[in-house]
Coordinates of C-alpha atoms in Angstrom, one line a residue:
X25 CA 47.3 4.2 23.1
X26 CA 45.8 3.0 19.0
X27 CA 46.6 -0.5 20.5
X28 CA 44.1 -0.3 23.1
X29 CA 41.4 1.8 21.0
X30 CA 41.0 -0.5 17.9
X31 CA 40.3 -2.9 21.2
X32 CA 37.6 -1.0 22.6
X33 CA 36.3 -0.4 18.5
X34 CA 36.0 -4.4 18.2
X35 CA 34.7 -4.7 21.3
X36 CA 32.2 -1.7 21.1
X37 CA 31.0 -3.7 18.1
X38 CA 30.5 -7.3 18.7
X39 CA 28.7 -5.8 21.8
X40 CA 26.2 -4.4 19.0
X41 CA 26.2 -7.5 17.2
X42 CA 23.5 -8.7 19.8
X43 CA 21.1 -5.9 18.9
X44 CA 21.8 -5.6 15.1
X45 CA 20.1 -9.4 14.9
X46 CA 17.1 -8.2 17.1
X47 CA 17.2 -5.1 13.8
X48 CA 17.5 -7.3 10.8
X49 CA 15.1 -10.2 12.4
X50 CA 12.5 -7.4 13.1
X51 CA 12.8 -5.4 10.0
X52 CA 12.7 -9.1 7.9
X53 CA 9.1 -10.1 9.3
X54 CA 8.2 -7.4 8.2
X55 CA 10.0 -7.5 4.8
X56 CA 9.8 -10.4 3.2
X57 CA 5.7 -10.2 2.7
X58 CA 4.1 -12.4 -0.3
X59 CA 3.7 -9.8 -3.2
X60 CA 0.0 -8.5 -3.6
X61 CA 1.0 -4.8 -5.3
X62 CA -1.2 -4.4 -8.0
X63 CA 1.2 -2.6 -10.5
X64 CA 3.6 -5.1 -10.0
X65 CA 3.1 -7.2 -12.9
X66 CA 2.6 -4.3 -15.7
X67 CA 6.1 -3.4 -14.7
X68 CA 7.3 -6.9 -15.4
X69 CA 4.8 -7.1 -18.4
X70 CA 6.4 -4.1 -20.0
X71 CA 9.7 -4.6 -19.0
X72 CA 9.8 -8.0 -20.6
X73 CA 8.9 -6.5 -23.9
X74 CA 11.6 -4.0 -23.3
X75 CA 13.8 -6.9 -23.3
X76 CA 12.0 -8.3 -26.2
X77 CA 11.6 -5.9 -28.0
X78 CA 15.5 -4.3 -27.6
X79 CA 13.6 -0.9 -27.3
X80 CA 12.0 1.8 -24.7
X81 CA 8.5 2.3 -25.9
X82 CA 7.1 5.3 -26.5
X83 CA 3.3 4.6 -27.1
X84 CA 1.1 2.5 -25.5
X85 CA 0.8 -0.9 -26.9
X86 CA 0.1 -2.5 -24.3
X87 CA -4.1 -1.0 -22.8
X88 CA -7.2 -1.2 -25.0
X89 CA -8.0 2.6 -23.9
X90 CA -4.7 4.1 -24.4
X91 CA -3.2 2.3 -28.0
X92 CA -0.9 4.5 -29.8
X93 CA -1.0 7.3 -26.8
X94 CA 2.5 8.8 -25.8
X95 CA 4.1 7.1 -23.2
X96 CA 6.6 8.4 -21.3
X97 CA 8.4 5.1 -19.6
X98 CA 10.1 6.5 -16.4
X99 CA 9.7 3.5 -15.0
X100 CA 11.8 1.2 -17.5
X101 CA 15.4 0.7 -16.0
X102 CA 13.6 -1.4 -12.9
X103 CA 11.2 -2.8 -15.1
X104 CA 13.8 -4.4 -16.7
X105 CA 15.4 -5.9 -14.2
X106 CA 12.1 -6.9 -12.9
X107 CA 12.0 -8.9 -15.4
X108 CA 14.9 -10.6 -16.2
X109 CA 14.3 -11.3 -12.2
X110 CA 11.3 -13.4 -13.0
X111 CA 12.2 -14.6 -15.6
X112 CA 14.0 -16.6 -13.5
X113 CA 12.6 -17.0 -10.5
X114 CA 9.1 -15.9 -11.0
X115 CA 7.8 -13.3 -8.8
X116 CA 10.0 -14.6 -6.1
X117 CA 12.6 -14.0 -8.4
X118 CA 10.9 -9.9 -7.6
X119 CA 10.8 -9.8 -4.1
X120 CA 14.2 -9.8 -3.6
X121 CA 14.8 -7.3 -5.8
X122 CA 12.6 -5.9 -4.0
X123 CA 14.4 -6.7 -0.3
X124 CA 17.9 -6.6 -2.0
X125 CA 16.9 -2.4 -2.6
X126 CA 15.4 -2.2 1.2
X127 CA 18.6 -3.4 2.2
X128 CA 20.8 -1.0 0.6
X129 CA 18.5 1.8 1.6
X130 CA 18.7 0.3 5.3
X131 CA 21.7 -0.1 4.8
X132 CA 22.9 3.8 3.9
X133 CA 20.5 4.7 6.3
X134 CA 22.2 2.7 8.8
X135 CA 25.9 4.0 7.9
X136 CA 24.2 8.5 7.8
X137 CA 23.4 7.5 11.3
X138 CA 26.4 5.1 12.5
X139 CA 28.8 8.4 13.1
X140 CA 27.6 10.6 15.0
X141 CA 26.1 7.6 18.2
X142 CA 27.1 4.0 19.5
X143 CA 24.8 1.8 17.9
X144 CA 22.5 1.5 21.6
X145 CA 21.1 4.6 20.5
X146 CA 20.9 4.9 16.4
X147 CA 19.5 1.7 15.7
X148 CA 15.7 2.6 17.6
X149 CA 15.8 5.7 15.1
X150 CA 16.9 3.0 12.0
X151 CA 13.9 1.1 13.7
X152 CA 11.6 3.6 13.3
X153 CA 12.5 4.5 9.9
X154 CA 12.2 1.3 8.9
X155 CA 8.5 1.1 10.2
X156 CA 7.4 4.7 9.4
X157 CA 7.9 2.9 6.3
X158 CA 6.5 -0.8 5.7
X159 CA 4.1 0.6 4.2
X160 CA 6.0 0.5 1.1
X161 CA 7.9 -3.1 1.4
X162 CA 6.5 -3.2 -2.1
X163 CA 8.6 -4.6 -5.8
X164 CA 7.8 -0.8 -6.8
X165 CA 9.9 1.9 -9.2
X166 CA 9.8 3.6 -6.1
X167 CA 12.5 2.5 -4.1
X168 CA 15.1 4.0 -6.7
X169 CA 14.0 6.9 -5.1
X170 CA 14.7 6.0 -2.1
X171 CA 17.9 4.4 -2.5
X172 CA 18.8 7.4 -4.4
X173 CA 17.4 9.6 -1.1
X174 CA 19.9 7.4 0.8
X175 CA 23.3 7.0 -0.6
X176 CA 23.2 11.2 -2.0
X177 CA 22.5 12.3 1.8
X178 CA 24.8 9.5 3.0
X179 CA 27.6 10.4 0.7
X180 CA 26.9 14.4 0.8
X181 CA 27.0 14.3 4.7
X182 CA 30.2 12.7 4.7
X183 CA 31.9 14.7 2.6
X184 CA 32.4 11.8 -0.4
X185 CA 32.1 14.8 -3.6
X186 CA 35.6 15.6 -3.5
X187 CA 37.7 13.4 -5.1
X188 CA 36.7 11.8 -9.0
X189 CA 36.1 8.2 -8.0
X190 CA 33.6 9.9 -5.8
X191 CA 31.9 12.3 -7.8
X192 CA 31.5 9.1 -10.1
X193 CA 29.8 7.0 -8.3
X194 CA 27.2 9.7 -8.0
X195 CA 27.0 10.1 -11.1
X196 CA 25.9 6.3 -11.8
X197 CA 23.7 6.9 -8.7
X198 CA 21.7 9.0 -10.9
X199 CA 22.0 7.7 -14.0
X200 CA 20.2 4.7 -12.2
X201 CA 17.5 7.1 -10.5
X202 CA 16.5 8.7 -13.6
X203 CA 16.1 6.1 -16.2
X204 CA 14.0 4.0 -12.3
X205 CA 11.9 6.4 -11.6
X206 CA 10.4 9.9 -12.6
X207 CA 11.1 11.5 -8.5
X208 CA 15.0 11.5 -9.9
X209 CA 15.3 15.7 -9.2
X210 CA 15.6 14.6 -6.3
X211 CA 19.0 13.9 -6.0
X212 CA 20.4 18.3 -8.6
X213 CA 17.9 19.0 -5.5
X214 CA 19.9 17.1 -2.5
X215 CA 23.4 18.2 -4.4
X216 CA 21.8 22.3 -4.4
X217 CA 20.9 22.5 -0.4
X218 CA 24.2 21.8 -0.1
X219 CA 25.6 24.5 -2.9
X220 CA 23.7 26.5 -1.7
X221 CA 24.6 26.5 2.1
X222 CA 27.6 26.7 0.8
X223 CA 27.2 30.2 -0.2
X224 CA 25.5 31.0 1.9
X225 CA 28.9 30.5 4.1
X226 CA 26.6 28.4 6.4
X227 CA 28.3 24.7 5.8
X228 CA 31.0 23.2 7.2
X229 CA 33.5 24.0 5.0
X230 CA 32.2 27.6 4.6
X231 CA 32.4 29.1 0.4
X232 CA 35.8 27.6 0.2
X233 CA 33.0 24.3 -1.2
X234 CA 31.7 25.5 -3.4
X235 CA 33.4 25.3 -7.1
X236 CA 33.6 21.7 -6.1
X237 CA 29.6 22.3 -5.3
X238 CA 29.3 23.2 -8.8
X239 CA 30.7 21.4 -10.3
X240 CA 29.2 18.4 -9.6
X241 CA 25.9 20.0 -9.0
X242 CA 26.5 21.0 -13.3
X243 CA 27.1 17.0 -13.2
X244 CA 24.5 15.6 -11.6
X245 CA 22.2 18.8 -13.5
X246 CA 23.6 16.6 -16.5
X247 CA 23.8 13.2 -15.4
X248 CA 19.6 13.9 -15.2
X249 CA 19.1 13.9 -19.7
X250 CA 21.2 11.1 -20.2
X251 CA 18.0 8.4 -20.3
X252 CA 16.0 7.7 -23.9
X253 CA 13.6 11.0 -23.4
X254 CA 16.5 14.0 -22.7
X255 CA 15.0 16.8 -21.6
X256 CA 11.0 15.6 -21.5
X257 CA 11.8 13.4 -18.7
X258 CA 12.2 16.9 -16.2
X259 CA 8.1 17.7 -17.9
X260 CA 7.1 14.1 -17.0
X261 CA 8.6 14.4 -13.6
X262 CA 6.6 17.3 -12.3
X263 CA 3.6 15.6 -13.8
X264 CA 4.2 12.6 -10.9
X265 CA 5.0 15.4 -8.4
X266 CA 0.8 16.6 -9.8
X267 CA 0.3 13.7 -8.8
X268 CA 0.5 14.1 -4.9
X269 CA -1.0 16.9 -2.9
X270 CA -4.1 19.1 -3.3
X271 CA -3.1 20.0 -6.6
X272 CA -3.8 16.2 -7.6
X273 CA -6.8 15.3 -10.3
X274 CA -9.8 14.1 -8.5
X275 CA -9.3 9.9 -9.0
X276 CA -5.8 10.5 -8.1
X277 CA -7.5 11.8 -4.8
X278 CA -8.8 8.4 -4.0
X279 CA -6.2 6.5 -4.5
X280 CA -4.7 5.2 -0.2
X281 CA -0.8 5.6 -1.2
X282 CA -2.1 9.2 -2.0
X283 CA -4.1 9.6 0.9
X284 CA -3.4 12.9 3.3
X285 CA -0.3 11.9 5.8
X286 CA -2.7 13.3 7.9
X287 CA -5.8 11.9 7.5
X288 CA -8.1 9.7 9.2
X289 CA -7.2 6.4 6.6
X290 CA -3.3 7.7 7.4
X291 CA -3.7 7.6 10.9
X292 CA -5.1 4.2 11.4
X293 CA -2.4 2.7 9.6
X294 CA 0.9 1.7 12.0
X295 CA 3.6 3.3 9.9
X296 CA 1.8 6.4 10.8
X297 CA 3.2 6.9 14.1
X298 CA 6.5 5.7 13.8
X299 CA 6.7 8.5 11.3
X300 CA 5.2 10.6 14.1
X301 CA 7.1 9.8 16.5
X302 CA 10.2 10.2 14.4
X303 CA 9.4 13.8 13.3
X304 CA 8.8 14.5 17.4
X305 CA 11.7 13.4 17.9
X306 CA 13.7 15.5 14.5
X307 CA 11.4 18.5 16.2
X308 CA 12.5 18.5 20.1
X309 CA 17.2 17.9 18.9
X310 CA 15.9 21.0 16.3
X311 CA 14.5 22.7 18.8
X312 CA 17.2 21.8 22.3
X313 CA 19.8 22.9 20.3
X314 CA 18.6 25.6 18.8
X315 CA 18.0 26.7 22.5
X316 CA 21.4 25.4 23.4
X317 CA 23.0 27.7 20.1
X318 CA 24.6 24.9 18.6
X319 CA 25.3 25.5 14.8
X320 CA 22.6 23.3 13.3
X321 CA 24.1 21.7 9.8
X322 CA 22.2 24.1 7.4
X323 CA 22.3 21.9 4.7
X324 CA 20.6 18.8 6.1
X325 CA 18.7 20.8 7.8
X326 CA 17.5 22.4 4.5
X327 CA 16.8 19.0 3.4
X328 CA 15.1 17.2 6.4
X329 CA 12.7 20.8 5.9
X330 CA 12.2 19.9 1.8
X331 CA 11.2 17.0 2.6
X332 CA 8.8 16.4 5.7
X333 CA 6.6 19.3 3.0
X334 CA 6.9 16.2 0.7
X335 CA 5.9 14.2 2.9
X336 CA 2.9 16.2 4.0
X337 CA 1.7 15.6 0.0
X338 CA 0.2 12.0 0.6
X339 CA 0.5 9.1 2.4
X340 CA 3.2 7.4 0.3
X341 CA 6.0 9.9 1.0
X342 CA 6.2 9.6 4.6
X343 CA 9.1 7.5 3.4
X344 CA 11.2 10.2 2.2
X345 CA 11.7 12.7 5.5
X346 CA 11.6 9.1 7.5
X347 CA 14.8 8.3 6.1
X348 CA 16.8 11.6 6.3
X349 CA 15.1 12.7 9.9
X350 CA 17.3 9.6 11.1
X351 CA 20.0 9.9 11.1
X352 CA 19.4 14.2 11.3
X353 CA 17.8 12.9 14.8
X354 CA 21.3 10.8 15.3
X355 CA 23.4 13.3 14.5
X356 CA 21.7 15.4 16.8
X357 CA 21.2 13.1 19.3
X358 CA 24.9 12.9 20.0
X359 CA 25.6 16.3 20.7
X360 CA 23.5 15.1 24.2
X361 CA 25.3 14.0 27.4
X362 CA 23.9 11.1 27.3
X363 CA 24.9 8.2 29.9
X364 CA 27.2 6.0 27.4
X365 CA 28.9 4.5 30.2
X366 CA 29.3 0.8 29.5
X367 CA 25.5 -0.7 31.8
X368 CA 24.2 2.1 30.0
X369 CA 24.5 1.9 26.9
X370 CA 24.6 -2.0 27.5
X371 CA 20.9 -2.5 29.8
X372 CA 19.4 0.0 26.4
X373 CA 20.9 -1.8 24.0
X374 CA 19.7 -5.1 25.3
X375 CA 15.9 -2.8 25.5
X376 CA 15.5 -2.2 22.5
X377 CA 16.4 -5.9 21.4
X378 CA 13.4 -7.3 23.5
X379 CA 10.3 -4.8 21.9
X380 CA 11.8 -5.1 18.6
X381 CA 12.2 -9.2 18.7
X382 CA 8.7 -9.0 20.4
X383 CA 7.1 -6.9 17.9
X384 CA 8.5 -8.9 15.0
X385 CA 5.9 -11.6 16.5
X386 CA 3.2 -8.7 14.8
X387 CA 4.1 -9.4 10.9
X388 CA 4.8 -13.4 11.3
X389 CA 1.6 -14.0 13.5
X390 CA -0.2 -12.9 10.3
X391 CA -2.3 -9.8 12.6
X392 CA -0.3 -7.6 11.0
X393 CA -1.9 -7.9 7.4
X394 CA -5.7 -8.8 9.3
X395 CA -5.4 -5.5 10.9
X396 CA -3.9 -3.5 7.8
X397 CA -6.4 -5.3 5.3
X398 CA -4.3 -6.7 3.1
X399 CA -4.4 -9.9 1.8
X400 CA -0.9 -10.9 2.0
X401 CA 1.8 -13.2 5.1
X402 CA 5.3 -13.1 5.9
X403 CA 6.9 -15.3 3.5
X404 CA 8.4 -15.4 -0.1
X405 CA 5.9 -15.2 -3.8
X406 CA 2.4 -13.4 -5.0
X407 CA 0.0 -14.0 -2.7
X408 CA -2.1 -16.7 -3.2
X409 CA -5.3 -15.0 -2.3
X410 CA -6.3 -11.3 -4.4
X411 CA -5.4 -12.4 -7.8
X412 CA -7.6 -15.1 -9.9
X413 CA -4.3 -17.6 -9.9
X414 CA -6.4 -20.8 -12.2
X415 CA -7.6 -18.1 -14.6
X416 CA -4.8 -17.6 -17.4
X417 CA -5.4 -21.6 -17.8
X418 CA -9.4 -21.3 -17.5
X419 CA -8.8 -18.9 -20.7
X420 CA -6.7 -21.2 -22.5
X421 CA -9.0 -23.9 -21.6
X422 CA -11.3 -22.6 -23.0
X423 CA -10.2 -20.6 -26.0
X424 CA -11.5 -16.8 -25.0
X425 CA -10.7 -15.0 -27.5
X426 CA -11.3 -11.1 -28.2
X427 CA -11.3 -7.4 -25.7
X428 CA -11.8 -7.8 -22.0
X429 CA -13.0 -5.3 -19.7
X430 CA -11.4 -5.7 -16.3
X431 CA -11.2 -4.1 -13.5
X432 CA -8.4 -1.0 -13.4
X433 CA -6.8 -3.0 -10.8
X434 CA -6.4 -6.7 -12.5
X435 CA -5.0 -4.7 -15.4
X436 CA -1.3 -5.6 -14.9
X437 CA -2.8 -9.6 -14.2
X438 CA -3.8 -10.0 -16.9
X439 CA -1.7 -7.6 -19.4
X440 CA 1.8 -10.5 -16.9
X441 CA -0.7 -13.3 -18.6
X442 CA -2.5 -12.0 -21.9
X443 CA 1.0 -10.7 -23.6
X444 CA 1.5 -11.4 -25.9
X445 CA -2.3 -11.5 -27.5
X446 CA -4.9 -9.2 -26.4
X447 CA -4.3 -6.3 -24.4
X448 CA -6.4 -5.9 -21.1
X449 CA -8.7 -2.8 -21.5
X450 CA -7.1 -0.4 -18.5
X451 CA -3.8 -0.2 -16.2
X452 CA -2.6 1.5 -13.4
X453 CA -0.9 3.7 -15.1
X454 CA -2.2 6.3 -15.1
X455 CA -0.8 9.9 -16.3
X456 CA -0.8 7.4 -19.6
X457 CA -5.0 8.0 -20.8
X458 CA -5.8 10.5 -22.1
X459 CA -8.0 13.5 -19.5
X460 CA -11.3 12.3 -17.8
X461 CA -10.8 8.7 -19.5
X462 CA -11.4 7.2 -16.2
X463 CA -14.4 9.5 -15.7
X464 CA -16.0 8.8 -18.7
X465 CA -15.6 5.1 -17.5
X466 CA -17.7 5.8 -15.0
X467 CA -20.2 6.5 -16.6
X468 CA -21.0 4.2 -19.0
X469 CA -21.2 2.2 -15.6
X470 CA -23.7 4.0 -13.6
X471 CA -26.5 2.4 -15.9
X472 CA -27.6 -1.0 -16.8
X473 CA -28.0 0.9 -20.3
X474 CA -24.6 3.0 -20.7
X475 CA -22.6 0.0 -19.8
X476 CA -24.3 -2.8 -22.6
X477 CA -23.6 0.9 -25.1
X478 CA -20.5 0.6 -24.1
X479 CA -19.6 -2.5 -24.2
X480 CA -20.9 -2.9 -28.2
X481 CA -18.4 0.4 -28.5
X482 CA -14.9 -1.3 -27.5
X483 CA -16.4 -4.8 -28.6
X484 CA -16.7 -6.3 -25.0
X485 CA -17.3 -9.8 -25.5
X486 CA -15.2 -11.4 -21.5
X487 CA -15.4 -9.1 -17.7
X488 CA -12.6 -9.4 -15.7
X489 CA -14.0 -7.9 -11.9
X490 CA -12.0 -7.9 -8.3
X491 CA -14.4 -8.1 -6.3
X492 CA -13.5 -4.9 -4.1
X493 CA -12.9 -3.6 -7.2
X494 CA -14.6 0.0 -8.4
X495 CA -15.8 -1.5 -10.9
X496 CA -17.2 -4.7 -9.0
X497 CA -19.6 -2.4 -7.2
X498 CA -20.9 -0.5 -10.0
X499 CA -21.3 -3.4 -11.9
X500 CA -22.5 -6.9 -9.9
X501 CA -25.7 -5.6 -9.3
X502 CA -26.5 -4.4 -13.0
X503 CA -25.0 -8.9 -14.4
X504 CA -27.7 -9.8 -11.6
X505 CA -30.6 -9.7 -13.5
X506 CA -28.9 -9.5 -16.7
X507 CA -29.5 -12.3 -19.4
X508 CA -27.0 -11.0 -21.9
X509 CA -24.1 -11.7 -19.5
X510 CA -23.5 -15.2 -17.6
X511 CA -20.8 -15.8 -14.9
X512 CA -18.6 -18.4 -15.9
X513 CA -15.9 -18.1 -13.7
X514 CA -14.8 -16.9 -9.6
X515 CA -12.3 -17.5 -7.3
X516 CA -12.0 -16.0 -3.4
X517 CA -10.3 -12.3 -5.9
X518 CA -13.0 -12.3 -9.0
X519 CA -15.1 -12.7 -11.3
X520 CA -15.3 -13.5 -15.0
X521 CA -18.2 -13.2 -18.0
X522 CA -19.2 -13.9 -20.9
X523 CA -21.8 -13.1 -23.0
X524 CA -25.4 -15.3 -23.4
X525 CA -24.6 -16.5 -25.7
X526 CA -20.6 -17.2 -26.2
X527 CA -19.1 -20.6 -25.4
X528 CA -22.1 -22.5 -25.0
X529 CA -20.3 -24.9 -24.0
X530 CA -19.2 -23.4 -20.4
X531 CA -21.1 -23.6 -17.4
X532 CA -22.9 -20.5 -16.1
X533 CA -21.8 -20.8 -12.5
X534 CA -26.1 -20.8 -10.6
X535 CA -26.4 -20.7 -6.7
X536 CA -26.6 -24.1 -6.3
X537 CA -23.1 -24.7 -8.3
X538 CA -21.1 -21.8 -6.6
X539 CA -22.2 -23.7 -3.0
X540 CA -20.3 -26.6 -3.7
X541 CA -16.7 -23.8 -4.7
X542 CA -13.8 -25.4 -1.9
X543 CA -14.4 -22.7 0.7
X544 CA -11.9 -20.1 0.6
X545 CA -8.7 -20.7 2.7
X546 CA -7.9 -17.7 4.6
X547 CA -9.8 -14.6 6.3
X548 CA -8.9 -12.3 4.2
X549 CA -10.1 -14.4 1.2
X550 CA -13.7 -15.3 2.6
X551 CA -14.5 -10.6 3.3
X552 CA -13.1 -10.1 -0.6
X553 CA -15.4 -12.8 -1.6
X554 CA -18.3 -11.7 0.8
X555 CA -17.5 -8.9 -1.7
X556 CA -18.8 -10.3 -4.4
X557 CA -22.1 -12.3 -2.9
X558 CA -23.6 -9.5 -1.3
X559 CA -23.1 -7.3 -4.4
X560 CA -23.8 -10.0 -7.2
X561 CA -27.2 -11.0 -4.4
X562 CA -26.2 -14.5 -3.7
X563 CA -27.8 -14.8 -0.5
X564 CA -27.7 -18.4 -0.2
X565 CA -23.6 -18.9 -1.1
X566 CA -22.9 -15.8 1.1
X567 CA -24.0 -17.1 4.2
X568 CA -21.8 -20.1 3.2
X569 CA -18.9 -18.2 3.1
X570 CA -19.3 -16.5 6.1
X571 CA -20.4 -19.2 8.2
X572 CA -17.3 -20.3 6.7
X573 CA -15.7 -17.0 7.8
X574 CA -16.3 -18.0 11.1
X575 CA -14.1 -20.4 11.7
X576 CA -10.6 -18.4 11.8
X577 CA -12.2 -17.3 15.2
X578 CA -11.4 -13.6 13.9
X579 CA -13.7 -10.3 13.2
X580 CA -17.3 -12.1 14.5
X581 CA -19.6 -9.4 15.2
X582 CA -18.8 -8.2 11.6
X583 CA -19.2 -11.4 11.2
X584 CA -21.9 -12.6 12.7
X585 CA -23.5 -9.8 11.9
X586 CA -23.4 -10.1 8.1
X587 CA -24.8 -13.4 8.5
X588 CA -27.6 -13.3 10.4
X589 CA -28.8 -10.4 7.5
X590 CA -28.5 -12.6 5.0
X591 CA -30.0 -15.5 7.0
X592 CA -33.3 -13.2 6.8
X593 CA -32.8 -12.7 3.5
X594 CA -33.4 -16.3 3.2
X595 CA -36.3 -16.0 5.2
X596 CA -34.4 -18.2 7.3
X597 CA -35.4 -16.0 10.6
X598 CA -34.5 -19.2 13.7
X599 CA -31.3 -19.6 11.7
X600 CA -30.9 -15.8 12.0
X601 CA -31.9 -15.3 15.3
X602 CA -29.4 -17.6 16.9
X603 CA -27.0 -15.4 14.9
X604 CA -28.6 -12.3 16.6
X605 CA -28.3 -13.8 19.8
X606 CA -24.4 -15.0 19.3
X607 CA -23.3 -11.4 18.5
X608 CA -25.3 -10.7 21.5
X609 CA -23.2 -12.1 24.2
X610 CA -19.8 -11.4 21.8
X611 CA -21.8 -7.1 22.4
X612 CA -23.5 -7.2 24.6
X613 CA -24.5 -3.4 23.3
X614 CA -24.4 -4.7 19.8
X615 CA -27.1 -2.3 18.5
X616 CA -27.8 -4.2 14.9
X617 CA -28.1 -7.1 17.2
X618 CA -30.5 -5.9 19.7
X619 CA -33.2 -4.7 16.5
X620 CA -32.8 -7.1 14.7
X621 CA -33.6 -9.7 17.8
X622 CA -36.4 -7.0 17.7
X623 CA -37.8 -8.1 14.5
X624 CA -37.7 -11.1 14.9
X625 CA -39.0 -11.3 18.2
X626 CA -42.0 -8.9 17.2
X627 CA -42.9 -11.2 13.7
X628 CA -43.5 -14.0 16.4
X629 CA -46.1 -11.7 17.6
X630 CA -43.9 -11.4 21.8
X631 CA -45.0 -8.2 21.1
X632 CA -43.1 -7.1 25.2
X633 CA -39.5 -9.0 24.1
X634 CA -39.4 -6.5 21.3
X635 CA -40.2 -2.8 23.2
X636 CA -37.4 -4.5 26.2
X637 CA -34.6 -5.1 23.3
X638 CA -36.1 -1.9 21.1
X639 CA -35.4 0.4 25.1
X640 CA -32.1 -1.3 25.1
X641 CA -30.5 -0.4 22.1
X642 CA -32.9 4.3 23.3
X643 CA -30.6 2.9 26.3
X644 CA -26.8 2.8 24.6
X645 CA -28.8 5.1 21.2
X646 CA -30.8 8.4 22.5
X647 CA -30.7 9.5 19.4
X648 CA -31.4 6.3 17.1
X649 CA -34.0 8.5 15.5
X650 CA -35.2 4.3 13.2
X651 CA -35.4 2.8 16.8
X652 CA -37.5 5.2 18.3
X653 CA -40.1 5.5 15.8
X654 CA -40.1 1.4 16.2
X655 CA -40.1 1.8 20.0
X656 CA -42.8 4.5 20.3
X657 CA -44.9 2.0 16.9
X658 CA -45.0 -0.5 18.7
X659 CA -46.0 1.0 22.8
X660 CA -48.9 2.0 20.5
X661 CA -49.5 -0.4 19.6
X662 CA -49.7 -2.2 22.7
X663 CA -51.3 0.5 24.4
X664 CA -54.5 0.5 22.0
X665 CA -54.4 -3.9 22.6
X666 CA -55.0 -3.4 25.4
X667 CA -58.1 -0.2 25.3

């Protein structure tokens, strides 16, 4: 009998291999993406400095706006790891660290879920958890927290905390967690949920486990003090909790990853809908268990509820819920009378495998990244887009020296390529700057006079602006007619400016010179570059860039509308009319095309066509006040002409 049982296990394992292969391929298609994260550059740069200095920094020496301020580096262990990986294999090495961490995270979820169900049923739950996490497939120190949550949930669920060996493993994880990311406090919390359940007699083993859990809780809390910062680590963890939710500072509320979980921005992303599916599955299964009066695992229920509350504090925290909801839902699903016959299980597994394989084409085709407006693709290394990769060599060639004022989004990139040497002005480490520092910068950039005073006060001799940054939106319109600054470098990601009298041998990039630049290699490059041309007032190069973007065959309507408007600005009216005609063919009721064609018809004195086009606008948009006013004015003019 025992031999037969073992054969059954082996047979079931082999039968699940195609399903597991489909899961790995589908998740891997999303996971192996070109690095586009903004923060990883300063994470690596600081890790290099820690390795060089042999100590963890306690005051800031990386950003001009924070020099000498206290710096609590809660990520130092992660930074050392990624700096070492970068030294060995560049950003591909950093990416492999991310892939390895996510593999370990999902392996822990797999270990926690597989004991409850056949693979045909728990694999789809693991797939939901992975897809709900895709927005965090980034080389970030938060991966240590995700690993800690998944690891603790699995080990605690299986009761692997009773022996000294198991205790040592959990404590080692807690020490690494504490030195890798500021949300290490979730480790003691997860243990505390089991301790509370035992105290109340609600745990699987009842109050008999209370002494062992008390010992575990005490040791885990003590492990959180094994850092260079001691008790200060807990204060910093509290600060991180305040970065999300309604109590967050105004600046942080504008950060996309901290946007409301059920807000429009989050719901526009794919990950939200997988999160929602997992949430609904968990709610329905919990409700079913309650209706059937089945006892719920109290400690794990408390964990799931608490991490759901955490998920409500911001978009990036959906992952915390997903990682524990998948094995919890598997546990509850395992109590249902499922169709576990061989045929039903095989059909379920085959259907899940086919759907996952089809889904993997979404990122592999590039459609996912274009849909999400991410400057990345499936592949290794740093994305060729989004960062001015040619800038470091350019600065070295011209011998640039002095303080740069950079878009905050590029502070880490600048630090990575220039350190040691001149420091970036700011970077993405929000908590290291004085309260109100970014508000002061924003106010200084609101007027030409304010910007010039700011530049003189800080000795700024170079200006680095990522095209889509808030600093670019503020400064590019001011720089249009400012003779004190010259544009000397431009690519699809950023522009670099120097003082008018500096580096005289470096030519200024004029509209004519910009027209000779090579075409942007990808659609997202063209779209990002369009932001620069529009804000800097370079209409002719913008028209050329938009024409190149149209060749990619995507986002055609938006590109045609922008190209037509740019051609009108250039007074190329015949070309503009042709472009808006193409737009109308793409979208017959497009109000922009109808309005602009009406204007162009009016300009060439074809009042009948102009009136007809405006009438079509009002049929589609009766509340369009501008179109109605123009229509009435046109009709009145034609009526008076007939009289």
